[in-house]
XYZ file of N, CA, C and O in Angstrom:
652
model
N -26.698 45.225 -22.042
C -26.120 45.596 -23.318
C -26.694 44.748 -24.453
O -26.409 45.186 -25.567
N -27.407 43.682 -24.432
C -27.802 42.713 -25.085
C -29.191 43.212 -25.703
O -29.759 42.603 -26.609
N -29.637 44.289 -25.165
C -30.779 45.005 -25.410
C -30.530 46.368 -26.796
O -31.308 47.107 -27.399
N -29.294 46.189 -26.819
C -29.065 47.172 -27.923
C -28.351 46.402 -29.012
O -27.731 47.194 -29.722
N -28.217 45.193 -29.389
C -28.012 44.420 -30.002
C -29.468 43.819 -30.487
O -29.604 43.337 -31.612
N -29.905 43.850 -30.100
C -31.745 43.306 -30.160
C -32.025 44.424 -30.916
O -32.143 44.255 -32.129
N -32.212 45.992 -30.267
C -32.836 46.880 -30.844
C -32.299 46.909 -32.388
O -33.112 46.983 -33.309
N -31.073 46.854 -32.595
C -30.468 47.027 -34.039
C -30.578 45.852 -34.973
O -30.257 45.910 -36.159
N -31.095 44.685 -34.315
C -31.649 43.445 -34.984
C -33.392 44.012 -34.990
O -33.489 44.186 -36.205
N -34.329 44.272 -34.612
C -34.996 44.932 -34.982
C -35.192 45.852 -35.561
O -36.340 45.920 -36.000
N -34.554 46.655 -35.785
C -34.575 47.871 -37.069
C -34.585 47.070 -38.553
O -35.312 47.352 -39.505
N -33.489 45.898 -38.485
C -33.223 45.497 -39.622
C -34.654 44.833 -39.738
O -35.526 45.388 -40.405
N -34.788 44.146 -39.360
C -36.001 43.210 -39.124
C -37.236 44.235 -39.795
O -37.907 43.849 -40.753
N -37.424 45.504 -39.196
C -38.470 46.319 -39.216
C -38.553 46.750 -40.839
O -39.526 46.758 -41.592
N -36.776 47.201 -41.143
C -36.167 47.409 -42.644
C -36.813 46.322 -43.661
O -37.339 46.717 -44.701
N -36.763 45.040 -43.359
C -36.993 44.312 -44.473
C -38.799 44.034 -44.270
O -39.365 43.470 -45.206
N -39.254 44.261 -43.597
C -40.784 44.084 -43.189
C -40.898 45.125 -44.329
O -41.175 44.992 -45.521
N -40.619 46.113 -43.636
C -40.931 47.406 -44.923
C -40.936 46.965 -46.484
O -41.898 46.875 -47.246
N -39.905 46.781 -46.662
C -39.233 46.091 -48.043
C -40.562 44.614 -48.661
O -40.979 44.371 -49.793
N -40.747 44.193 -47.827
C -41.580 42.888 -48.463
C -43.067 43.609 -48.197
O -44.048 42.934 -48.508
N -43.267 44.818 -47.691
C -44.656 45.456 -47.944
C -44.692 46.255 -49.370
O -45.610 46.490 -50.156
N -43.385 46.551 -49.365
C -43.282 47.023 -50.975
C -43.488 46.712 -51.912
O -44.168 47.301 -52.753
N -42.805 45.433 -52.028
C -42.728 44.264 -53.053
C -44.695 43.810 -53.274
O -45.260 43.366 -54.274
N -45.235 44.137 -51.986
C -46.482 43.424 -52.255
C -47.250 44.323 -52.763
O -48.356 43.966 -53.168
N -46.813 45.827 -52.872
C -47.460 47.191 -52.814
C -47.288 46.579 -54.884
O -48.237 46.435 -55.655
N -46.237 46.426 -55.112
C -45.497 46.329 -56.442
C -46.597 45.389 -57.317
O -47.323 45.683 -58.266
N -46.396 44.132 -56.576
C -47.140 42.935 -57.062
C -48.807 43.619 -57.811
O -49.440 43.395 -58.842
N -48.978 44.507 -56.629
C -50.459 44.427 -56.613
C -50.955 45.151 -57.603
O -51.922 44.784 -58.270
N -50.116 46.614 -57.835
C -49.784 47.563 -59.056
C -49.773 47.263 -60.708
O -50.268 47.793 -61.702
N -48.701 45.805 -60.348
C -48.608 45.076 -62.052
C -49.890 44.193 -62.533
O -50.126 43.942 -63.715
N -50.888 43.650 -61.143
C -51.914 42.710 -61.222
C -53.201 44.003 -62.102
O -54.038 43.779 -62.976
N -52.885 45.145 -61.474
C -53.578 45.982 -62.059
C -53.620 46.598 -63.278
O -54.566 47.162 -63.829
N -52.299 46.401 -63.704
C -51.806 46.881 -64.517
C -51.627 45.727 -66.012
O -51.481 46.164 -67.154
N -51.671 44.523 -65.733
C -51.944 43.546 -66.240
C -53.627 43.401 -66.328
O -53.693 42.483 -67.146
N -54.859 43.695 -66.036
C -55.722 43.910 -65.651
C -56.087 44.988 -67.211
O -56.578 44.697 -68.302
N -55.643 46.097 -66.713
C -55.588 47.103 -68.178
C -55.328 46.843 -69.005
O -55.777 47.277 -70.066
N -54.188 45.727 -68.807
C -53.389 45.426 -70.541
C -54.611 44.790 -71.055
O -55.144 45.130 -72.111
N -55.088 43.753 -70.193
C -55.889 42.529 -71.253
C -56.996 43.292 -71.154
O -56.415 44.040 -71.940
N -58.074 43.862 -70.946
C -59.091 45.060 -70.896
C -58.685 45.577 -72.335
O -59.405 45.236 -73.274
N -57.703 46.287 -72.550
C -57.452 47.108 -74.114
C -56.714 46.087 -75.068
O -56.568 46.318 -76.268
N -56.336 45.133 -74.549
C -55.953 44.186 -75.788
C -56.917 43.399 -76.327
O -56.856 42.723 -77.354
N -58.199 43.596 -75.229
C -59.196 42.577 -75.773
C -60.421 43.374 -76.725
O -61.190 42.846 -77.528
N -60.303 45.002 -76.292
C -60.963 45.424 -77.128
C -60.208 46.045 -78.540
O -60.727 46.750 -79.406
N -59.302 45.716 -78.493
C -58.482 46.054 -79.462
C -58.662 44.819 -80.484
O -59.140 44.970 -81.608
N -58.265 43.693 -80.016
C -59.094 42.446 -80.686
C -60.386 42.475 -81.189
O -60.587 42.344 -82.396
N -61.160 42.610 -80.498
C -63.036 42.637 -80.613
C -63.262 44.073 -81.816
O -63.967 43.878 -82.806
N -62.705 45.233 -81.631
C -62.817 46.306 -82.820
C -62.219 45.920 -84.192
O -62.833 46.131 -85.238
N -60.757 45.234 -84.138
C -60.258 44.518 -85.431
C -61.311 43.222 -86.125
O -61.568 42.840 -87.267
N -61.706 42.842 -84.803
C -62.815 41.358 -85.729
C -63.810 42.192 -86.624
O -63.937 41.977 -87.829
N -64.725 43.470 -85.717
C -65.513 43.556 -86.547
C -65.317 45.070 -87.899
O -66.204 45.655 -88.521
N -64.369 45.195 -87.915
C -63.737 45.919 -88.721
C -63.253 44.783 -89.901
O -63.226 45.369 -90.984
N -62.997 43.841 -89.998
C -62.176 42.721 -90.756
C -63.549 42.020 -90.883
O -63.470 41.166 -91.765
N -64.992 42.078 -90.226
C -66.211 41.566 -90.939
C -66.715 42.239 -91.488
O -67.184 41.867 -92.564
N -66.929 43.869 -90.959
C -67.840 44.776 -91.740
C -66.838 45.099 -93.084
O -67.595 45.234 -94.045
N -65.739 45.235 -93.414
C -65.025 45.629 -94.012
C -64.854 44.170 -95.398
O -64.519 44.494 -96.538
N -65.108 42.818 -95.083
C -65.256 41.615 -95.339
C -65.567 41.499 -97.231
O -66.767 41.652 -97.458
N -64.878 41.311 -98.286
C -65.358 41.240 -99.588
C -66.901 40.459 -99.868
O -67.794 40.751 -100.663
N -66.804 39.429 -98.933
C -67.851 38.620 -99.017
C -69.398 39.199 -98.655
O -70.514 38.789 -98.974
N -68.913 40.420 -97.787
C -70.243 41.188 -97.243
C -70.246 41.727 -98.299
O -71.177 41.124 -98.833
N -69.713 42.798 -99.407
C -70.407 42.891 -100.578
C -70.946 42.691 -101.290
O -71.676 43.380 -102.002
N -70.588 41.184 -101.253
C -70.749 40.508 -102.741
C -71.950 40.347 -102.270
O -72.924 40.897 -102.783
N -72.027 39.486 -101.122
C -73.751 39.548 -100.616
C -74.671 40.523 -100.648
O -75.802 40.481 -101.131
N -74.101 41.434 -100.089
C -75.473 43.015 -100.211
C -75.710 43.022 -101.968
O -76.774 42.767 -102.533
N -74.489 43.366 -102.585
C -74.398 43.320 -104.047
C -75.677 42.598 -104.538
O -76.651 42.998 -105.177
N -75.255 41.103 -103.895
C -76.210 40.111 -104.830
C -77.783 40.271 -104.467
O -78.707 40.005 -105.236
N -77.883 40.683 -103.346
C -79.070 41.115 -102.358
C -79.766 42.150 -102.907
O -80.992 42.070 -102.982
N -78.944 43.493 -103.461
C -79.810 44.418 -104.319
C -80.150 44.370 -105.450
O -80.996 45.047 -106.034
N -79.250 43.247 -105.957
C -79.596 42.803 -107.674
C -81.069 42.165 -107.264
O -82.144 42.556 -107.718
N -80.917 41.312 -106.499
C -82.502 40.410 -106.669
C -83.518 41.566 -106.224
O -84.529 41.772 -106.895
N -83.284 42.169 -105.301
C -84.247 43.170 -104.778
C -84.840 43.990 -106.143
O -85.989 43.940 -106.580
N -83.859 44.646 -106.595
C -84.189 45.580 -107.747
C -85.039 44.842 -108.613
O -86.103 45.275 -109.055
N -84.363 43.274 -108.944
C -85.158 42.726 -110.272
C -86.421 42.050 -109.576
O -87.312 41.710 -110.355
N -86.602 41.835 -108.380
C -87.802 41.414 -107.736
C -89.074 42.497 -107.944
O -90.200 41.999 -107.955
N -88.946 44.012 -108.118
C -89.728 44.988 -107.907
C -90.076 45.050 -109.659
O -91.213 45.195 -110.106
N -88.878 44.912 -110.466
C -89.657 44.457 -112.200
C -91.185 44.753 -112.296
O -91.812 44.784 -111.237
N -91.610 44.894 -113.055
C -92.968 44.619 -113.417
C -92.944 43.268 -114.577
O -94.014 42.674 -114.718
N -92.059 42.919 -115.177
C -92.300 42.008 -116.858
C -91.123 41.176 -115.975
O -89.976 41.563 -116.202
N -91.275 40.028 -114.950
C -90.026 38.919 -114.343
C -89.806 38.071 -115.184
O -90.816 37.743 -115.806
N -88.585 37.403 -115.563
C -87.986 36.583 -115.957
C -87.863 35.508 -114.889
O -86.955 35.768 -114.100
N -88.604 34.214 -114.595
C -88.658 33.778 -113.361
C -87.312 32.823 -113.450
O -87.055 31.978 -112.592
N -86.724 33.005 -114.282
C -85.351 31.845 -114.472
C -84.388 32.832 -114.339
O -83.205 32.552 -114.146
N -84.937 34.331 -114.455
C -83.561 34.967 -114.185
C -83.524 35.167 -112.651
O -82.524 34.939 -111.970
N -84.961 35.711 -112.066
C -85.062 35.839 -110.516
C -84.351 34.480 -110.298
O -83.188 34.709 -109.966
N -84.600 33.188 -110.358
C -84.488 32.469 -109.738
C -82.458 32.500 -109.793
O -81.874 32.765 -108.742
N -82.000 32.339 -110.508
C -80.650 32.897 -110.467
C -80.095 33.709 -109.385
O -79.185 33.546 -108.572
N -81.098 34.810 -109.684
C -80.369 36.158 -108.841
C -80.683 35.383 -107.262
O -79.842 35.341 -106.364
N -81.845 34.898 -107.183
C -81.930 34.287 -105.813
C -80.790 33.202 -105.284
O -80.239 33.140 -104.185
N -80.621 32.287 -106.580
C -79.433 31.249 -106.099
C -78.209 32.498 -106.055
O -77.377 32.445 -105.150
N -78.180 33.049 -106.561
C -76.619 34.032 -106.047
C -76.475 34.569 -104.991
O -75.420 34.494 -104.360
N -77.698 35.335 -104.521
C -77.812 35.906 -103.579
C -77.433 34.901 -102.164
O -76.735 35.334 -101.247
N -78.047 33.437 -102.175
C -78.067 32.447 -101.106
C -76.452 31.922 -101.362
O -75.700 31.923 -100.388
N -76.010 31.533 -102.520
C -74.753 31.235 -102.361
C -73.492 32.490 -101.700
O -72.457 32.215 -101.092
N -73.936 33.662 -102.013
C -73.069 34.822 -101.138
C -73.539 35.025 -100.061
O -72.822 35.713 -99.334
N -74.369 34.739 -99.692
C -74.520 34.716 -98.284
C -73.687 33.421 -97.589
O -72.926 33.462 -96.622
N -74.037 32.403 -98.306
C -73.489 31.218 -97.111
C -72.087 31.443 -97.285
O -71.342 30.995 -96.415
N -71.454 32.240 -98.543
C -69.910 32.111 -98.715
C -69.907 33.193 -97.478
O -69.313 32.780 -96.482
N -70.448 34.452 -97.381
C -70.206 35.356 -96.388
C -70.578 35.146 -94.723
O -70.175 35.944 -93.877
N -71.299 34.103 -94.436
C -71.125 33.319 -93.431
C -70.019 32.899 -92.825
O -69.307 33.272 -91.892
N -70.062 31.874 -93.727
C -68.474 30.816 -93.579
C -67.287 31.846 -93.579
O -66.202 31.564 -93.070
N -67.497 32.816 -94.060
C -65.999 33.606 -94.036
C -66.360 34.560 -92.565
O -65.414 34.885 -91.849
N -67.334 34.838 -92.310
C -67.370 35.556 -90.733
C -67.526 34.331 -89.623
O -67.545 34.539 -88.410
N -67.593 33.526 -89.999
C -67.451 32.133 -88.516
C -66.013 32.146 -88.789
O -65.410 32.044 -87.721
N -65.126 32.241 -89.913
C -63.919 31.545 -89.958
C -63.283 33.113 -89.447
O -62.443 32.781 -88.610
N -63.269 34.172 -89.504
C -63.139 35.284 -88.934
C -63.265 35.300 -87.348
O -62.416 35.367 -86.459
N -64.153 35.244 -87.340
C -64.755 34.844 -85.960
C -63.723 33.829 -84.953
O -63.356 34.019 -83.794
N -63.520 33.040 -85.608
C -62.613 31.862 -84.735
C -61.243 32.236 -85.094
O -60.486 31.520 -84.438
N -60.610 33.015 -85.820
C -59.554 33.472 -85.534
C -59.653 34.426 -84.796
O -58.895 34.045 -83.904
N -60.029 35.445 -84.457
C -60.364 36.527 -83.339
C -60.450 35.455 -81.826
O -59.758 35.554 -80.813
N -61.461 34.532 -82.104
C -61.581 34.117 -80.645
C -60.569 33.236 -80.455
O -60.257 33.195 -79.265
N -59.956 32.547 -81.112
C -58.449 32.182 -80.742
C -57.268 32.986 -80.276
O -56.310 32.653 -79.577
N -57.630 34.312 -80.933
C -56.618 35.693 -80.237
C -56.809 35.710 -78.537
O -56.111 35.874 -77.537
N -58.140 35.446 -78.874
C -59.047 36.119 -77.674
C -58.395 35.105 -76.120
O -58.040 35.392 -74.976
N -58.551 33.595 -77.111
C -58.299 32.557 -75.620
C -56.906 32.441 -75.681
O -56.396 32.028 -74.639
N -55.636 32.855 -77.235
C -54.468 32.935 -76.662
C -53.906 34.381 -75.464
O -52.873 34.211 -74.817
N -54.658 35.620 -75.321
C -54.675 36.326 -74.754
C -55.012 36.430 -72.955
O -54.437 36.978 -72.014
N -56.022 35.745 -73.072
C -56.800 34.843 -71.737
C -55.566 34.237 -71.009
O -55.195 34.410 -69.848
N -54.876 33.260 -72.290
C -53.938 32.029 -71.158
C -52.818 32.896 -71.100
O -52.322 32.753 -69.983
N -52.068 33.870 -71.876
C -51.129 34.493 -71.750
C -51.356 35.202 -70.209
O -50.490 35.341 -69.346
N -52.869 35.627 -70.134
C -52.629 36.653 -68.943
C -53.193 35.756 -67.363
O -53.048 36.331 -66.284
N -53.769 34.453 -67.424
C -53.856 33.841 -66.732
C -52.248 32.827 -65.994
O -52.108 32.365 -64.861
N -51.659 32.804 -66.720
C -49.831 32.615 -66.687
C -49.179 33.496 -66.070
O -48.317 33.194 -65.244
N -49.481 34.697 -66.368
C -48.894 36.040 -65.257
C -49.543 36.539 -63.673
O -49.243 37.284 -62.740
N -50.675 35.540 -64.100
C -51.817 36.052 -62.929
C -51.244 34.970 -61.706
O -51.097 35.230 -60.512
N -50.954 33.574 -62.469
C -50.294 32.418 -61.461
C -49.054 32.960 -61.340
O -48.649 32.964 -60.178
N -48.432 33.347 -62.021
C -46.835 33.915 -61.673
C -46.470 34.905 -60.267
O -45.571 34.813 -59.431
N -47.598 35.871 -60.432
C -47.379 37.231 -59.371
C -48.436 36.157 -57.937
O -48.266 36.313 -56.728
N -49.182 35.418 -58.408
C -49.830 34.794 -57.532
C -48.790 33.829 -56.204
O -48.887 33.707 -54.983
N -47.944 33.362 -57.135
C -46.672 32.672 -56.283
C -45.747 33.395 -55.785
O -44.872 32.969 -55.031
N -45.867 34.572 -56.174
C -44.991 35.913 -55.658
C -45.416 36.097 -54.557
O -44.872 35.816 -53.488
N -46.531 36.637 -54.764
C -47.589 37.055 -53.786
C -47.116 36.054 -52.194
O -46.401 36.301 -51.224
N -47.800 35.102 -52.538
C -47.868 33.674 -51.978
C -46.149 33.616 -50.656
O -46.198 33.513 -49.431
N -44.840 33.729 -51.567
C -43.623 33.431 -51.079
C -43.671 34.847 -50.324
O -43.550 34.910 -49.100
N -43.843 35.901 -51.077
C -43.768 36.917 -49.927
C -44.821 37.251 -48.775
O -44.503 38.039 -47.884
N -45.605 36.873 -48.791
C -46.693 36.970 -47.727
C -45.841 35.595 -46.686
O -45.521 35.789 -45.514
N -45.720 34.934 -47.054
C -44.760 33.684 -45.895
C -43.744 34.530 -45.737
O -43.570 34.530 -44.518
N -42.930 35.282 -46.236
C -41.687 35.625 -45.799
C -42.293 36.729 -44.750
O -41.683 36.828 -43.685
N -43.214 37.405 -44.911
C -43.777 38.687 -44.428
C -44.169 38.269 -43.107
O -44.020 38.950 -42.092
N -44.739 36.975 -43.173
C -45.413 36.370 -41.900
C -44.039 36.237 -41.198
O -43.913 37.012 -40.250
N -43.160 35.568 -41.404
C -42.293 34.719 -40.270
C -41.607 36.318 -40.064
O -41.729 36.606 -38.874
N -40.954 37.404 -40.806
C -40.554 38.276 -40.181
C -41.012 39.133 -39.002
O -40.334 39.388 -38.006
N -42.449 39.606 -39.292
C -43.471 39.905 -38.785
C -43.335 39.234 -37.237
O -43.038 39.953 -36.284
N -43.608 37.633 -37.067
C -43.315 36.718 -35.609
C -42.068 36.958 -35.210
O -41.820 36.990 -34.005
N -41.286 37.124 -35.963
C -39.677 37.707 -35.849
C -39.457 39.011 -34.818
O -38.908 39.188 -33.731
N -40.101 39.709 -35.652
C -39.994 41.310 -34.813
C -40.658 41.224 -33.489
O -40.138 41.734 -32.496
N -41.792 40.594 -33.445
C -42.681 40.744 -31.984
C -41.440 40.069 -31.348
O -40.721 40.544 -30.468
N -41.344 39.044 -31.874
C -40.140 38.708 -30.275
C -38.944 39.292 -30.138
O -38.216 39.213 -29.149
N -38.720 39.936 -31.224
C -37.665 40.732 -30.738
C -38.109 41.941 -29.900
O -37.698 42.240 -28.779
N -39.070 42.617 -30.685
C -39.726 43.757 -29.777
C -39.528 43.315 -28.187
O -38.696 43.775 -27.405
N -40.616 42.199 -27.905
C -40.774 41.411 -26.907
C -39.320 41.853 -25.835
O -39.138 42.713 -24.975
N -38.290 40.509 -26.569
C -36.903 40.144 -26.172
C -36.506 41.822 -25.365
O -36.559 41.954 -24.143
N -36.220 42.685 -26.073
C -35.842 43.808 -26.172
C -36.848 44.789 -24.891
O -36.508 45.640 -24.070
N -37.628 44.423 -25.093
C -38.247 45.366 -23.679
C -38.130 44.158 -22.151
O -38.453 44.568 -21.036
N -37.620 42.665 -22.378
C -37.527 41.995 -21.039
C -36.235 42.132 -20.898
O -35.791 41.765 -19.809
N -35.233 42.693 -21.935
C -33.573 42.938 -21.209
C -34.104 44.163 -20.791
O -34.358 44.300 -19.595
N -34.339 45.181 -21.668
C -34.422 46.464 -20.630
C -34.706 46.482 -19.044
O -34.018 47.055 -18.199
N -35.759 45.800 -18.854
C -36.607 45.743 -17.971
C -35.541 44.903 -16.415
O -35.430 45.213 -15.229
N -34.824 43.523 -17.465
C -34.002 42.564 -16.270
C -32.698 44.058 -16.625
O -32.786 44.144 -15.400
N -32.129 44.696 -16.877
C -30.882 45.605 -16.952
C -31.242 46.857 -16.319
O -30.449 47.771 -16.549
N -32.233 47.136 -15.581
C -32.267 48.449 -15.178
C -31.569 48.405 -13.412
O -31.865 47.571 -12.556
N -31.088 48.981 -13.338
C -30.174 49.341 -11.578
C -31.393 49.052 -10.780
O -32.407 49.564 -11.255
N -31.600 48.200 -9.428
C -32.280 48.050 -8.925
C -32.047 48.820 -7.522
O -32.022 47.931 -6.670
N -31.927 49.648 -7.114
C -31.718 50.328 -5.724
C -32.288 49.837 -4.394
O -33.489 50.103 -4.384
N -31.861 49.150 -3.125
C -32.576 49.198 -2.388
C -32.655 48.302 -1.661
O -33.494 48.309 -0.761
């Protein structure tokens, strides 16, 4: 009779095996799914940087200052104190439009590495998940064989021996 007390401790046993294959089925789903998030959050980042450079006042002012000298460079009768102007303008909007796309730039890539550690934090999180349920999975797992086990040596000592 001790053999059907076993069997119904194995079912349960078998029940929660199931259950912690789930949980890992789950884990593995959100790792993926976390996976996608930072994939489209990062190009969602990377399209705003260069939308917020190409889009940039400072890139005008530069092209601006860039076609003024161009145009007055092609002159035939130069004013070499005025070229030389249009040239210092042109170099000062550029380095201002520099400095404003590095400083662009490093706010994006600060998005970029607060995004990184945000999703490297979830990655250790489901990782320790992972981790506790794979141990729980294991010892149930050694659990069931001996019950399996247990359960076929009562059958075996409980059967009528004739003879």
């Amino acid at each position: 009779m001790g053999w059907v007390t076993l069997s119904l401790r194995r079912m349960e046993d078998q029940v929660l095996h199931n259950n912690l294959q789930l949980e890992l089925l789950g884990i593995s789903r959100q790792r993926q799914q976390l996976a996608r998030n930072k994939q489209y959050q990062s190009l969602v980042i990377n399209n705003e940087r260069k939308s917020a450079i190409n889009n940039d006042s400072t890139k005008t002012t530069k092209d601006s200052a860039y076609q003024a000298y161009m145009d007055y460079s092609k002159q035939e009768d130069k004013d070499s104190g005025q070229l030389t102007a249009l040239q210092t303008s042109y170099m000062e909007a550029s380095q201002a439009y520099e400095q404003q796309k590095n400083n662009l730039n490093d706010m994006y890539d600060q998005r970029l590495q607060s995004l990184e550690e945000e999703t490297t934090m979830e990655e250790n999180f489901l990782d320790m998940q992972q981790t506790e349920i794979e141990t729980q999975l294991e010892a149930i797992t050694q659990e069931l064989q001996a019950v399996k086990q247990q359960v076929s040596t009562d059958i075996q000592n409980s059967t009528i021996k004739l003879g």
